[in-house]
Coordinates of C-alpha atoms and ligand atoms in Angstrom, one line a residue:
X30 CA 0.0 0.0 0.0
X31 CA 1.3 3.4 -0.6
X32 CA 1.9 5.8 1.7
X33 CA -1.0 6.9 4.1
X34 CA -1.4 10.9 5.1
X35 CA -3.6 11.1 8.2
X36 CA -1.9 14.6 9.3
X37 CA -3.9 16.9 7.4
X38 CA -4.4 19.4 10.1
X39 CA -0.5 19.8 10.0
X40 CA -0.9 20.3 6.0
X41 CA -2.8 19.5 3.1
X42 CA -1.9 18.2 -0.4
X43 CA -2.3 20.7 -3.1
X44 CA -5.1 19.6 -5.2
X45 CA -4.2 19.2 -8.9
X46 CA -6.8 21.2 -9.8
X47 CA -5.3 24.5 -7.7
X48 CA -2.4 23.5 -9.1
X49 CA -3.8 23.9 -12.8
X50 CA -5.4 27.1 -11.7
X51 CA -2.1 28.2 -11.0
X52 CA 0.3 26.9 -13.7
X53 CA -0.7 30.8 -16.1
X54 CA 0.7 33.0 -13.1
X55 CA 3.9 32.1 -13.3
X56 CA 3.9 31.2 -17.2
X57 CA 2.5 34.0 -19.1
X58 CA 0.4 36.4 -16.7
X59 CA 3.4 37.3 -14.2
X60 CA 3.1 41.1 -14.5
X61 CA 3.2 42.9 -11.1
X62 CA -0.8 43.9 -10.5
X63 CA 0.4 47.5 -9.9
X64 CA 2.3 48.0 -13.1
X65 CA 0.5 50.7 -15.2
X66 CA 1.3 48.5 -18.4
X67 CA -1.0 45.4 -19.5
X68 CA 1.2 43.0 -18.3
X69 CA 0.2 44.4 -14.5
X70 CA -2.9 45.5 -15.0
X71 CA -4.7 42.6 -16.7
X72 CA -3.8 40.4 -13.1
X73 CA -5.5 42.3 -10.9
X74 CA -8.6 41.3 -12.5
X75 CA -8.2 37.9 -11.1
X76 CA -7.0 38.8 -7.6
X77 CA -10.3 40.4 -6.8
X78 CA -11.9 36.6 -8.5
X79 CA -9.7 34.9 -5.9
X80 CA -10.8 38.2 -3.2
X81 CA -14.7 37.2 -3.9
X82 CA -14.1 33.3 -4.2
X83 CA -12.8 33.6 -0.5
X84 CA -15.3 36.2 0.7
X85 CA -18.1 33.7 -0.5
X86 CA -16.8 30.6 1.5
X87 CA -16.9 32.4 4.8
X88 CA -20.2 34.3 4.5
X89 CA -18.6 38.1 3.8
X90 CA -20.4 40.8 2.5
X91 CA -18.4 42.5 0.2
X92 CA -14.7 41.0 -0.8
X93 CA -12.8 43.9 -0.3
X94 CA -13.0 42.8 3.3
X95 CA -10.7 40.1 2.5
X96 CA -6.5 40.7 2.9
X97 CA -4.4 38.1 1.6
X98 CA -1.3 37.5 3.6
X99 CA 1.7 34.6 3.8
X100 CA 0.1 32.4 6.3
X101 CA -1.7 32.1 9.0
X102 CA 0.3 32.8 11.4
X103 CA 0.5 36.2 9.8
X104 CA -3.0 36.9 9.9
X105 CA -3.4 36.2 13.6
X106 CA 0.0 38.9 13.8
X107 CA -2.0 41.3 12.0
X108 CA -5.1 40.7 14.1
X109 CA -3.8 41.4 17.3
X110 CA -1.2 43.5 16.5
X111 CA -3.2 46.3 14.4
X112 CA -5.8 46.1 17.1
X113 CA -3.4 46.0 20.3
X114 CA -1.9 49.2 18.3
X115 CA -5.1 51.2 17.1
X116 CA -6.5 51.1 20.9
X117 CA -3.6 50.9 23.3
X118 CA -2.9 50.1 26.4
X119 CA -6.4 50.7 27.7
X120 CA -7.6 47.3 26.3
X121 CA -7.6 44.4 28.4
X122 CA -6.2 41.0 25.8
X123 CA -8.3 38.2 26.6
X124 CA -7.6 35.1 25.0
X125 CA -7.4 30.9 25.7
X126 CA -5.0 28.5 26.9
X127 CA -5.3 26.2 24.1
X128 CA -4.7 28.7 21.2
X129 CA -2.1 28.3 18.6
X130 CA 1.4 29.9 19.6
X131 CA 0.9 32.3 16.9
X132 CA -1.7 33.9 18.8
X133 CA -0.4 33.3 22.4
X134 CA 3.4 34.1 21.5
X135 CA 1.8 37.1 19.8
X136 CA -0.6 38.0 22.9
X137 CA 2.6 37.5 25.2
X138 CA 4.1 40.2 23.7
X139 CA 1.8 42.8 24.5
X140 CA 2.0 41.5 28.0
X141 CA 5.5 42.5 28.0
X142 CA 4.2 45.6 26.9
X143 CA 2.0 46.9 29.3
X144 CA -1.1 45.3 28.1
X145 CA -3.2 43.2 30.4
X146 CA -3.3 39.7 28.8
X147 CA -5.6 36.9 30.5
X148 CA -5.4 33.4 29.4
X149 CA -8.7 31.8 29.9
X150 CA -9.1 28.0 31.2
X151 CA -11.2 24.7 28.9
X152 CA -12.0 21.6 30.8
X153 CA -11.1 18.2 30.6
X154 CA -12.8 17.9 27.4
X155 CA -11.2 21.3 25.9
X156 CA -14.4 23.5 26.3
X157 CA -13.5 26.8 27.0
X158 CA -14.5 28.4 30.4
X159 CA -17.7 31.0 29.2
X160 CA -17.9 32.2 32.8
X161 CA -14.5 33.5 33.2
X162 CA -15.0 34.9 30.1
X163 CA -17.5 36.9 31.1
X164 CA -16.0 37.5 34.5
X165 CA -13.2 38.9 32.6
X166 CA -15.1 41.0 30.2
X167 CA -16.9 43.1 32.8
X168 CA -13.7 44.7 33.9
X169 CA -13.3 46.9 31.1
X170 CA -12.8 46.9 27.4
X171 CA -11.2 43.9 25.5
X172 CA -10.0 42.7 22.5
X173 CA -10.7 39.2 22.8
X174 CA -8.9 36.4 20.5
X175 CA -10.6 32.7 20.6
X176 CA -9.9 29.9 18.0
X177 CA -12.5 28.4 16.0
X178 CA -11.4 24.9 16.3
X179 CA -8.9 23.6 17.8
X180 CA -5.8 22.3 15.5
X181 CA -4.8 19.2 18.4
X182 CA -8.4 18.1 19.5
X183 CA -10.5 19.1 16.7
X184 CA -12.8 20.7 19.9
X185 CA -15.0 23.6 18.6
X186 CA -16.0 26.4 20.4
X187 CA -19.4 28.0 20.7
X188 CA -17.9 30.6 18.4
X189 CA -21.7 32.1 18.2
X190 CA -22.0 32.2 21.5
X191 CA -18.5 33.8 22.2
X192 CA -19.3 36.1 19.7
X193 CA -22.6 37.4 21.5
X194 CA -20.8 37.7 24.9
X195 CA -17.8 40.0 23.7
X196 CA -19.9 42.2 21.5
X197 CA -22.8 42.7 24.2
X198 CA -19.7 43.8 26.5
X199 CA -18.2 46.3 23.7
X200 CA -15.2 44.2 22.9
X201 CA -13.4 43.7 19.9
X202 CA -13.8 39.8 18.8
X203 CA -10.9 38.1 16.7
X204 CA -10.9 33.9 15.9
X205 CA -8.4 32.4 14.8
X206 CA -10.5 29.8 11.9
X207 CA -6.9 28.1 10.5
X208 CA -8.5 24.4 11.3
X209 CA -12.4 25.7 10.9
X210 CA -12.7 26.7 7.1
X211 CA -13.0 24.5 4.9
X212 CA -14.4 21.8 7.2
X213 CA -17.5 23.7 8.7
X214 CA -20.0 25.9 7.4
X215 CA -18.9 29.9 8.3
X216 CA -21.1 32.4 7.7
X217 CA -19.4 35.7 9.0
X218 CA -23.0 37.7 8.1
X219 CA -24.6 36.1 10.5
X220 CA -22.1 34.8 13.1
X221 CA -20.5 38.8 13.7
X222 CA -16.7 38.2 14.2
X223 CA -14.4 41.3 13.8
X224 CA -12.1 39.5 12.3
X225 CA -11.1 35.7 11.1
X226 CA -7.9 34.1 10.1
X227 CA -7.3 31.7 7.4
X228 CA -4.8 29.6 5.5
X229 CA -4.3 28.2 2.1
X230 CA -2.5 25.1 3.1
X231 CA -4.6 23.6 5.6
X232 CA -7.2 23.6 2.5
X233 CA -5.5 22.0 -0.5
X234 CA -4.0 25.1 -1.4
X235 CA -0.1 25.7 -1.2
X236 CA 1.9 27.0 1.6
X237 CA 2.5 31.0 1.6
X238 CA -1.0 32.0 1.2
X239 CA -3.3 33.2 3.8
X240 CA -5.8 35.6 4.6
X241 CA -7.6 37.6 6.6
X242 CA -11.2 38.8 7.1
X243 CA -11.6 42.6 8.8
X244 CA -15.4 43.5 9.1
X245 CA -16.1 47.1 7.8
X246 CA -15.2 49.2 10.3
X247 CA -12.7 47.8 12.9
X248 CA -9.7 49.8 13.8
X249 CA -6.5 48.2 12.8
X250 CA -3.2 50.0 12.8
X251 CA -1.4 48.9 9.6
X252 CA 0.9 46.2 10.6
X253 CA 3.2 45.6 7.3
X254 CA 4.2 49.1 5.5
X255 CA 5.3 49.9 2.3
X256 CA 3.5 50.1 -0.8
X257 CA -0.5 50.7 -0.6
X258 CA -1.4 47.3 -1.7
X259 CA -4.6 45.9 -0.3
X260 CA -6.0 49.4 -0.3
X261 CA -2.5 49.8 2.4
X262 CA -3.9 47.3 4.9
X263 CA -0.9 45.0 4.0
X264 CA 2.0 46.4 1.5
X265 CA 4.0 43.9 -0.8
X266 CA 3.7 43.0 -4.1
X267 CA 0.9 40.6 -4.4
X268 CA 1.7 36.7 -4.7
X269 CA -0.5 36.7 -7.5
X270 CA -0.2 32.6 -8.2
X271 CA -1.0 31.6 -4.6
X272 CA -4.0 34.2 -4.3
X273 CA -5.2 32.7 -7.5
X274 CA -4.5 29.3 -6.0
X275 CA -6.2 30.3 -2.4
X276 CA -9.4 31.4 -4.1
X277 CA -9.7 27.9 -6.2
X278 CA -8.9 26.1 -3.1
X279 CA -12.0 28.3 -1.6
X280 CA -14.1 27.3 -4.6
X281 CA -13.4 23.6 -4.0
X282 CA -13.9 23.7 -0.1
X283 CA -17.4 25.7 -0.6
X284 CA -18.3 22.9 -3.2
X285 CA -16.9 20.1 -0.4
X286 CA -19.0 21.4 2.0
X287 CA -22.4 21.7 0.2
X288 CA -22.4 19.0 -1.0
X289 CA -22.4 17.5 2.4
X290 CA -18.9 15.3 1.9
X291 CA -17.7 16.5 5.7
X292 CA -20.1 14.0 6.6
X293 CA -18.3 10.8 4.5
X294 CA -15.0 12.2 6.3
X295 CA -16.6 12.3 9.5
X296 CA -17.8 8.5 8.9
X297 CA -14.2 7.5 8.2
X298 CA -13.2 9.4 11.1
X299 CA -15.7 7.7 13.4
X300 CA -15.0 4.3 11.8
X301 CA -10.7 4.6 12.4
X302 CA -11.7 5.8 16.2
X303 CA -13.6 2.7 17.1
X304 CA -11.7 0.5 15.4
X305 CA -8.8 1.6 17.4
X306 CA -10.7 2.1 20.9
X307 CA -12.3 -1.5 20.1
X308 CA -8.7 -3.4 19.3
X309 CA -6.1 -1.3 21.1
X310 CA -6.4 -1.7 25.1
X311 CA -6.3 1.7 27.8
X312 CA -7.4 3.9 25.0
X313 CA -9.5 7.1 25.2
X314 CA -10.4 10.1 23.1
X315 CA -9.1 13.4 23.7
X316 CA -12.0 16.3 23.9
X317 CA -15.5 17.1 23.3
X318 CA -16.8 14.1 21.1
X319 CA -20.0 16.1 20.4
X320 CA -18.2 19.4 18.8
X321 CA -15.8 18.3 16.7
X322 CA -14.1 19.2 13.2
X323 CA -15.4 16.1 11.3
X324 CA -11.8 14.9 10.2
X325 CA -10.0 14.8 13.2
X326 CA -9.4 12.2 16.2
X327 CA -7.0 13.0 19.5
X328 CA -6.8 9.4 21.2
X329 CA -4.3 8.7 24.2
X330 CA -2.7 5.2 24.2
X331 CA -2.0 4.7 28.0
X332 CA 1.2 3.6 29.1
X333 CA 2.6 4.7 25.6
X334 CA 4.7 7.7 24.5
X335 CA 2.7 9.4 21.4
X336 CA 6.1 9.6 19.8
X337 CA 6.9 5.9 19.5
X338 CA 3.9 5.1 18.2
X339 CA 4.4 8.4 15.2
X340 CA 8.0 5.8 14.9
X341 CA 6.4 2.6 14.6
X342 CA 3.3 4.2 12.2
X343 CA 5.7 6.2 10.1
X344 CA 7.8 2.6 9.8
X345 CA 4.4 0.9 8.0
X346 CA 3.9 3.9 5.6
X347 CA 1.7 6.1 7.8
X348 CA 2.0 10.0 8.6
X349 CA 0.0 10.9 11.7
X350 CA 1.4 14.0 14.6
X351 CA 1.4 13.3 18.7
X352 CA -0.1 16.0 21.2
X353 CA 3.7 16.0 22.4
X354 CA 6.4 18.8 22.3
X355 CA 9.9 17.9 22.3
X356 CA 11.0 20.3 25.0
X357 CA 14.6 20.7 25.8
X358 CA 15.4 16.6 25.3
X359 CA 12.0 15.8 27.4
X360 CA 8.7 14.7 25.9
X361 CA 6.6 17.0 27.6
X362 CA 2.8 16.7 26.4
X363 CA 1.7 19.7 24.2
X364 CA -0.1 22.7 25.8
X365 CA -3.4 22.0 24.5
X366 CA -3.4 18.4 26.3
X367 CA -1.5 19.8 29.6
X368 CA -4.8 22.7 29.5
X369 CA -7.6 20.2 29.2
X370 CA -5.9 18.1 32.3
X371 CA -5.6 15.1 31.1
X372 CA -3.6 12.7 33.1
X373 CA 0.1 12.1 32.9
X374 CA -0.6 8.7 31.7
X375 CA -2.6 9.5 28.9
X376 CA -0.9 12.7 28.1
X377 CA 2.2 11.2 27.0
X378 CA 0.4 9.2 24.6
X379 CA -2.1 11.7 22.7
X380 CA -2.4 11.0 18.9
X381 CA -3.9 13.1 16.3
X382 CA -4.9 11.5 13.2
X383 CA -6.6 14.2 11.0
X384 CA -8.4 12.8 7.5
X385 CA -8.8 14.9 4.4
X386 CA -11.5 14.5 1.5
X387 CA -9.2 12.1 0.3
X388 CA -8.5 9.5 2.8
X389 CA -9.9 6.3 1.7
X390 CA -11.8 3.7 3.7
X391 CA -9.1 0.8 2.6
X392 CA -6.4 3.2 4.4
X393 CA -8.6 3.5 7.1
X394 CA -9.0 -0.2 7.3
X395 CA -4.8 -0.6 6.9
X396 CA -4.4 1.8 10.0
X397 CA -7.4 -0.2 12.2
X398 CA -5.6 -4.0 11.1
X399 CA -1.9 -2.6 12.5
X400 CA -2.3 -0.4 14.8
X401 CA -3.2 -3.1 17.9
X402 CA 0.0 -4.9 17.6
X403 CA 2.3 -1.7 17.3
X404 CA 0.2 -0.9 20.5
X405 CA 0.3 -4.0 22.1
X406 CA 4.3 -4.2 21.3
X407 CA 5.4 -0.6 22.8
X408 CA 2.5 -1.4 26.1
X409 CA 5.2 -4.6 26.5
X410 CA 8.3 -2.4 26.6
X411 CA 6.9 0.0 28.9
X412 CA 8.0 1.4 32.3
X413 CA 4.7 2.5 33.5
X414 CA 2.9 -0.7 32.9
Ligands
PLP523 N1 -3.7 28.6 13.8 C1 -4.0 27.3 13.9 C2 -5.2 26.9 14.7 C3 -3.2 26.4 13.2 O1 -3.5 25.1 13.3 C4 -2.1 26.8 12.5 C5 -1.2 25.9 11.8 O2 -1.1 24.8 12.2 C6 -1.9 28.2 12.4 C7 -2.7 29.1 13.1 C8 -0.7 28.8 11.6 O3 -1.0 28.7 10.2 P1 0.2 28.8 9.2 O4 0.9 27.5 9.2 O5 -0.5 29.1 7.9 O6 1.0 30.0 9.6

């Protein structure tokens, strides 16, 4: 069998056909878009396709919402950055424990900067704490930061919910949607976040591409400067190939999800998790089983460190990522897993195995037939048994 990628919430394959989308940008239409000249000026036309194409997954009103940026990671900068900047010091940061470290590395640095940052609490099943969010929200205006979904768990927040909380105190409401988009329905005219972060390559788009949504409106200082590209919310010449291929990856995605194939995903998921809690002893699922991103599984092999078994997986063809963060030559358990509590035991041996829309059933079927005895064998060999 060939190889079998069940780590898709580290990074998608590019799908052939954003690849094809592609292929013109960098053959023949490779002007700069703000060259005066045809060769620019006949490429922005398809920058504001790829602006509306991404606009129309997530529900916004009017595309010039949309910024693209690199990544990810430089969409939740912006976020909090151009916010923390446009209001000072006066606003309180509130944010989770189990965020990505693009947002908390980023909120850290405000703290060393005289902003008041608050890290709010999730519970054993990595539900966030609504409470002390609103315990924290009556002291004064926020800018508060939540994820959508989480990347480790697959947990969801009730971003809805969250939403209604900070706007009816008068904050300012970022989520970070990275592992959301393109596996759930967003609508951000009717669920009213300031702003969301995306990426192209947790979609089947490549690397290097991101985005960001900023509702109409919302104060943010301008975080990259230069040239007034993006109508000078984000300067640099565009990356016109990978915004063409971000806005066909959106296409696909919106297609994916209407026509309901989440839910075949979500079977395959559902089918590799009991197969594995049914043949593989001291086993248990990491999170809230009810709100979860359809492709994604967290289970804890007790006894076993999450690394060995990524060894032993990766030795019969198959790519999967442990909750575990090699921390100065220790295994410590990741952040996420530390937050929700979970017991040492179990900690250690947190596996993620996150499915894309293509992940077949026979690879599902290889990974339920091997896993027990690459389970059973490590349990043998270890200490805490
Ligand atoms: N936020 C979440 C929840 C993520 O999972 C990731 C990547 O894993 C990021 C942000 C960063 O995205 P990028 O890799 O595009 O910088």
């Amino acid at each position: 069998m060939k190889n079998i990628y069940l780590d898709n919430n580290a990074t998608t394959c590019v799908a052939p056909e954003v690849i094809k989308e592609m292929m013109p940008y960098f053959e023949e239409l490779w002007g700069n878009p703000s060259s005066m000249h045809f060769f620019g000026g006949q490429v922005q036309q398809y920058i504001e396709l790829a602006r509306a194409q991404v606009a129309e997954l997530i529900g916004a009103a009017d595309p010039s919402e949309i910024v693209f940026t690199s990544c990810g990671t430089e969409s939740n900068n912006m976020a909090i950055y151009g916010v923390a900047e446009a209001l000072g010091s006066g606003y309180k940061i509130i944010t989770t424990r189990v965020e990505h470290p693009a947002i908390l590395a980023t909120c850290r640095h405000f703290k060393e900067h005289g902003h008041e940052v608050v890290e709010i609490g999730v519970d054993g099943n990595g539900r966030i704490n609504l409470e002390e969010l609103k315990k924290e929200l009556s002291s004064g205006p926020a800018i508060v930061s939540t994820m959508w979904a989480n990347n480790e768990t697959g947990v969801i927040f009730p971003i809805d919910e969250i939403c209604e909380i900070v706007k009816n105190a008068g904050g300012i409401f970022h989520t970070d949607a990275v592992q959301a988009v393109g596996k759930l329905s967003i609508n951000v005219s009717e669920t009213p976040v300031d702003m969301l972060s995306l990426s192209g390559h947790k979609i089947h788009a490549p690397k290097g591409i991101g985005a960001i949504y900023i509702r109409k409106g919302t104060k943010l200082k301008t975080f990259m400067t230069g040239g007034h590209q993006e109508r000078g919310r984000r300067a640099g010449t565009e990356n016109v190939p990978y915004i063409v291929g971000l806005g066909k990856a959106c296409n696909m995605a919106k297609e994916f999800i209407a026509s309901g194939q989440e839910t075949t995903v979500a079977k395959l998921r559902d089918k590799l998790e009991q197969g594995i809690l049914a043949n593989c002893l001291d086993t248990t699922v990491n999170g809230d089983i009810a709100h979860r991103l359809p492709n994604t599984t967290n289970i804890s092999f007790q006894y076993i460190e999450g690394e060995s078994i990524l060894y032993h997986l990766s030795d019969i063809g198959v790519a999967a990522s442990s909750g575990s963060a090699c921390t100065s030559g220790s295994l410590e358990p990741s952040h996420v897993i530390r937050a929700m509590g979970v017991p040492f035991t179990s900690a250690h041996g947190s596996t993620r195995f996150s499915l894309s829309r293509y992940t077949t059933e026979k690879e599902i079927d290889y990974v339920i037939e091997n896993m027990p005895t690459i389970a059973n064998r490590l349990r043998e060999m270890s200490p805490f048994v």
